[in-house]
Amino acid sequence: MVNNLNATSKSQSVPQAPRKFYFLEYFYILLKSVSVSPQTEKIFDQFLSLKHQYRLGESKYKKLTEDSSRSISQMSRYRYTFEQVLSETTDYKLIIDINGEIILTEEGEKSIRKYEEQGSVVFNQYLFQLMEEKHQEPFRYLIETCYRANPTKSGLLIFPIYSAHRLGIERDSIKTSKDMKGYFYTLKTRLEEDIQKHLGYKISLKEKSDDLIRKLTEDGLLPREDSQLFDSAKYNVILGRGRDFWLKYFLQELYRYQISLDSFEIWAYRGKQMGLLHITEFYPDPYFNGRVAYPISVIKSVSNSESFQRFYEYSDKMKLYLHQPSLEDESNQEQFVQSLHQAYLDVRQLARTYFVSLPNVRERVCYSMKIPEYLFDKFLAHAYHNRHLRIRISLEVDKLPDETKVMYLRREPVMVDGKYRNIIAIDLV
């Protein structure tokens, strides 16, 4: 993304906290459920059925069979999500409660048609306007703060997460308080290196690292004497506390967000589905581990770039532009092919196999071209079927051996020709 499109900042209030979910399709399946019955329990039953049909939440990467038992705790979580979606959908006046019956409003009926006739992307971008107006412009806040936090790299944010193993330290070697402090010292050094590499400035984190160790000691997780053994059962708790400490530091002290990490993630993952920004925990890089986030939209008074489409205008006349390079433009097709091939080579070098993870390739292409995942899918399908682009693409449904475990991950599979594709191989011709 070219630097001269960096967003202009504006003094604005902190956005309201969102409900505790981020899959935007929840709104659609709630509305569809209300269209079946006005009774809350029947709506919940239908909502649960559609949740599994659309593979949302815990069912995203596994489909429960009809005889799968649902524990009390599972049903409690499902009920909580349902009530959260129900409440927020009411906030947007898409449904209304009349004497205990839940009814679709005219706007709610229109939003169902929008999803079914124009697709999920249009539906999600319609939700953007409702959320932006209701919650004090959360997406504008996210985007502008990204650009202010790292203007030299077009708003790129990093949130490093390193286990002891990722830093070359074996868990079995961490036994005493001194050993754990050694891990945190190594972590501090790596974080300083990441900040200098990705954010462009040098900073000492010694004082913050000392604060973390002091808090762990005061809370009884680390013994005061270096030679004392710590409770091995608290190993994951200690590392988890360290992870959360540094994530909060990056978000609130380095990047100056005045919202919680939980709120940031929910708004960011919603914005990802709308094509406003990208956030991922899976960017393939042997030297970095953690989350990265970056805007793929800009907020300006005017933009003359053909690749940026005007999407929304704010009350102060600033406009939100989405980065939407046209698939019809042959130069964009060529750029995609070049980026795809380079990403494939990079991931192949890391994996050392001919077939590699397609989602990993997508992460690199989305970053290099600053496009949303739904545009990547369109460009990939076009390149897959068009021989004049001088590239041969092989796509397979099978997963790589290290990806066969059932996991709940915050990234979408790649859909081509109505099938989820997981691995890719590329040859130039």
JSON list of C-alpha atoms in Angstrom, two decimals, residues 161-249:
[
{"chain": "A", "resi": 161, "resn": "ILE", "atom": "CA", "xyz": [4.15, -14.57, 21.16]},
{"chain": "A", "resi": 162, "resn": "TYR", "atom": "CA", "xyz": [7.11, -16.85, 21.92]},
{"chain": "A", "resi": 163, "resn": "SER", "atom": "CA", "xyz": [7.05, -20.09, 23.85]},
{"chain": "A", "resi": 164, "resn": "ALA", "atom": "CA", "xyz": [10.27, -21.27, 25.45]},
{"chain": "A", "resi": 165, "resn": "HIS", "atom": "CA", "xyz": [10.64, -23.82, 22.62]},
{"chain": "A", "resi": 166, "resn": "ARG", "atom": "CA", "xyz": [10.39, -21.07, 19.98]},
{"chain": "A", "resi": 167, "resn": "LEU", "atom": "CA", "xyz": [13.31, -19.34, 21.69]},
{"chain": "A", "resi": 168, "resn": "GLY", "atom": "CA", "xyz": [15.43, -22.48, 21.69]},
{"chain": "A", "resi": 169, "resn": "ILE", "atom": "CA", "xyz": [14.83, -23.30, 25.36]},
{"chain": "A", "resi": 170, "resn": "GLU", "atom": "CA", "xyz": [13.62, -26.79, 26.25]},
{"chain": "A", "resi": 171, "resn": "ARG", "atom": "CA", "xyz": [10.88, -26.97, 28.84]},
{"chain": "A", "resi": 172, "resn": "ASP", "atom": "CA", "xyz": [12.69, -29.65, 30.83]},
{"chain": "A", "resi": 173, "resn": "SER", "atom": "CA", "xyz": [15.56, -27.23, 31.41]},
{"chain": "A", "resi": 174, "resn": "ILE", "atom": "CA", "xyz": [13.30, -24.73, 33.22]},
{"chain": "A", "resi": 175, "resn": "LYS", "atom": "CA", "xyz": [13.14, -25.92, 36.80]},
{"chain": "A", "resi": 176, "resn": "THR", "atom": "CA", "xyz": [14.17, -23.10, 39.12]},
{"chain": "A", "resi": 177, "resn": "SER", "atom": "CA", "xyz": [13.10, -19.51, 39.51]},
{"chain": "A", "resi": 178, "resn": "LYS", "atom": "CA", "xyz": [16.40, -18.49, 37.90]},
{"chain": "A", "resi": 179, "resn": "ASP", "atom": "CA", "xyz": [15.67, -20.69, 34.86]},
{"chain": "A", "resi": 180, "resn": "MET", "atom": "CA", "xyz": [12.27, -19.04, 34.35]},
{"chain": "A", "resi": 181, "resn": "LYS", "atom": "CA", "xyz": [13.78, -15.59, 34.72]},
{"chain": "A", "resi": 182, "resn": "GLY", "atom": "CA", "xyz": [16.33, -16.61, 32.08]},
{"chain": "A", "resi": 183, "resn": "TYR", "atom": "CA", "xyz": [13.46, -17.41, 29.70]},
{"chain": "A", "resi": 184, "resn": "PHE", "atom": "CA", "xyz": [11.91, -14.00, 30.32]},
{"chain": "A", "resi": 185, "resn": "TYR", "atom": "CA", "xyz": [15.28, -12.30, 29.73]},
{"chain": "A", "resi": 186, "resn": "THR", "atom": "CA", "xyz": [15.66, -14.11, 26.39]},
{"chain": "A", "resi": 187, "resn": "LEU", "atom": "CA", "xyz": [12.07, -13.17, 25.54]},
{"chain": "A", "resi": 188, "resn": "LYS", "atom": "CA", "xyz": [12.74, -9.52, 26.36]},
{"chain": "A", "resi": 189, "resn": "THR", "atom": "CA", "xyz": [15.73, -9.50, 23.99]},
{"chain": "A", "resi": 190, "resn": "ARG", "atom": "CA", "xyz": [13.68, -11.04, 21.17]},
{"chain": "A", "resi": 191, "resn": "LEU", "atom": "CA", "xyz": [10.86, -8.51, 21.67]},
{"chain": "A", "resi": 192, "resn": "GLU", "atom": "CA", "xyz": [13.36, -5.65, 21.47]},
{"chain": "A", "resi": 193, "resn": "GLU", "atom": "CA", "xyz": [14.68, -7.10, 18.20]},
{"chain": "A", "resi": 194, "resn": "ASP", "atom": "CA", "xyz": [11.16, -7.44, 16.79]},
{"chain": "A", "resi": 195, "resn": "ILE", "atom": "CA", "xyz": [10.32, -3.85, 17.67]},
{"chain": "A", "resi": 196, "resn": "GLN", "atom": "CA", "xyz": [13.44, -2.55, 15.96]},
{"chain": "A", "resi": 197, "resn": "LYS", "atom": "CA", "xyz": [12.90, -4.72, 12.86]},
{"chain": "A", "resi": 198, "resn": "HIS", "atom": "CA", "xyz": [9.16, -4.25, 12.35]},
{"chain": "A", "resi": 199, "resn": "LEU", "atom": "CA", "xyz": [8.42, -0.89, 13.99]},
{"chain": "A", "resi": 200, "resn": "GLY", "atom": "CA", "xyz": [11.69, 0.85, 13.18]},
{"chain": "A", "resi": 201, "resn": "TYR", "atom": "CA", "xyz": [12.91, 2.09, 16.55]},
{"chain": "A", "resi": 202, "resn": "LYS", "atom": "CA", "xyz": [15.13, 0.90, 19.39]},
{"chain": "A", "resi": 203, "resn": "ILE", "atom": "CA", "xyz": [13.70, 0.54, 22.87]},
{"chain": "A", "resi": 204, "resn": "SER", "atom": "CA", "xyz": [14.77, -1.07, 26.15]},
{"chain": "A", "resi": 205, "resn": "LEU", "atom": "CA", "xyz": [12.23, -3.38, 27.75]},
{"chain": "A", "resi": 206, "resn": "LYS", "atom": "CA", "xyz": [14.31, -4.18, 30.85]},
{"chain": "A", "resi": 207, "resn": "GLU", "atom": "CA", "xyz": [12.12, -2.14, 33.18]},
{"chain": "A", "resi": 208, "resn": "LYS", "atom": "CA", "xyz": [8.92, -3.72, 31.84]},
{"chain": "A", "resi": 209, "resn": "SER", "atom": "CA", "xyz": [10.43, -7.21, 32.05]},
{"chain": "A", "resi": 210, "resn": "ASP", "atom": "CA", "xyz": [11.47, -6.56, 35.65]},
{"chain": "A", "resi": 211, "resn": "ASP", "atom": "CA", "xyz": [7.88, -5.44, 36.39]},
{"chain": "A", "resi": 212, "resn": "LEU", "atom": "CA", "xyz": [6.55, -8.72, 34.98]},
{"chain": "A", "resi": 213, "resn": "ILE", "atom": "CA", "xyz": [8.92, -10.83, 37.08]},
{"chain": "A", "resi": 214, "resn": "ARG", "atom": "CA", "xyz": [8.10, -8.77, 40.18]},
{"chain": "A", "resi": 215, "resn": "LYS", "atom": "CA", "xyz": [4.35, -9.32, 39.66]},
{"chain": "A", "resi": 216, "resn": "LEU", "atom": "CA", "xyz": [4.80, -13.06, 39.14]},
{"chain": "A", "resi": 217, "resn": "THR", "atom": "CA", "xyz": [6.84, -13.20, 42.35]},
{"chain": "A", "resi": 218, "resn": "GLU", "atom": "CA", "xyz": [4.33, -11.16, 44.36]},
{"chain": "A", "resi": 219, "resn": "ASP", "atom": "CA", "xyz": [1.52, -13.42, 43.16]},
{"chain": "A", "resi": 220, "resn": "GLY", "atom": "CA", "xyz": [3.37, -16.50, 44.39]},
{"chain": "A", "resi": 221, "resn": "LEU", "atom": "CA", "xyz": [4.00, -17.98, 40.94]},
{"chain": "A", "resi": 222, "resn": "LEU", "atom": "CA", "xyz": [7.77, -17.54, 41.10]},
{"chain": "A", "resi": 223, "resn": "PRO", "atom": "CA", "xyz": [9.88, -18.18, 44.23]},
{"chain": "A", "resi": 224, "resn": "ARG", "atom": "CA", "xyz": [11.87, -15.21, 45.48]},
{"chain": "A", "resi": 225, "resn": "GLU", "atom": "CA", "xyz": [15.12, -17.16, 45.67]},
{"chain": "A", "resi": 226, "resn": "ASP", "atom": "CA", "xyz": [16.72, -17.96, 42.29]},
{"chain": "A", "resi": 227, "resn": "SER", "atom": "CA", "xyz": [17.75, -21.45, 43.40]},
{"chain": "A", "resi": 228, "resn": "GLN", "atom": "CA", "xyz": [14.24, -22.46, 44.49]},
{"chain": "A", "resi": 229, "resn": "LEU", "atom": "CA", "xyz": [12.16, -24.81, 42.34]},
{"chain": "A", "resi": 230, "resn": "PHE", "atom": "CA", "xyz": [8.88, -23.37, 41.07]},
{"chain": "A", "resi": 231, "resn": "ASP", "atom": "CA", "xyz": [5.69, -25.39, 40.93]},
{"chain": "A", "resi": 232, "resn": "SER", "atom": "CA", "xyz": [5.86, -27.19, 37.57]},
{"chain": "A", "resi": 233, "resn": "ALA", "atom": "CA", "xyz": [2.05, -27.37, 37.53]},
{"chain": "A", "resi": 234, "resn": "LYS", "atom": "CA", "xyz": [2.07, -23.57, 37.17]},
{"chain": "A", "resi": 235, "resn": "TYR", "atom": "CA", "xyz": [4.37, -23.57, 34.12]},
{"chain": "A", "resi": 236, "resn": "ASN", "atom": "CA", "xyz": [1.63, -22.80, 31.59]},
{"chain": "A", "resi": 237, "resn": "VAL", "atom": "CA", "xyz": [0.04, -20.26, 33.93]},
{"chain": "A", "resi": 238, "resn": "ILE", "atom": "CA", "xyz": [3.34, -18.39, 34.23]},
{"chain": "A", "resi": 239, "resn": "LEU", "atom": "CA", "xyz": [3.95, -18.36, 30.47]},
{"chain": "A", "resi": 240, "resn": "GLY", "atom": "CA", "xyz": [0.33, -17.35, 29.89]},
{"chain": "A", "resi": 241, "resn": "ARG", "atom": "CA", "xyz": [0.65, -14.44, 32.28]},
{"chain": "A", "resi": 242, "resn": "GLY", "atom": "CA", "xyz": [3.82, -13.37, 30.49]},
{"chain": "A", "resi": 243, "resn": "ARG", "atom": "CA", "xyz": [2.12, -13.60, 27.09]},
{"chain": "A", "resi": 244, "resn": "ASP", "atom": "CA", "xyz": [-0.86, -11.51, 28.19]},
{"chain": "A", "resi": 245, "resn": "PHE", "atom": "CA", "xyz": [1.43, -8.97, 29.86]},
{"chain": "A", "resi": 246, "resn": "TRP", "atom": "CA", "xyz": [3.38, -8.34, 26.66]},
{"chain": "A", "resi": 247, "resn": "LEU", "atom": "CA", "xyz": [0.33, -8.37, 24.38]},
{"chain": "A", "resi": 248, "resn": "LYS", "atom": "CA", "xyz": [-1.28, -5.71, 26.56]},
{"chain": "A", "resi": 249, "resn": "TYR", "atom": "CA", "xyz": [1.97, -3.73, 26.57]}
]
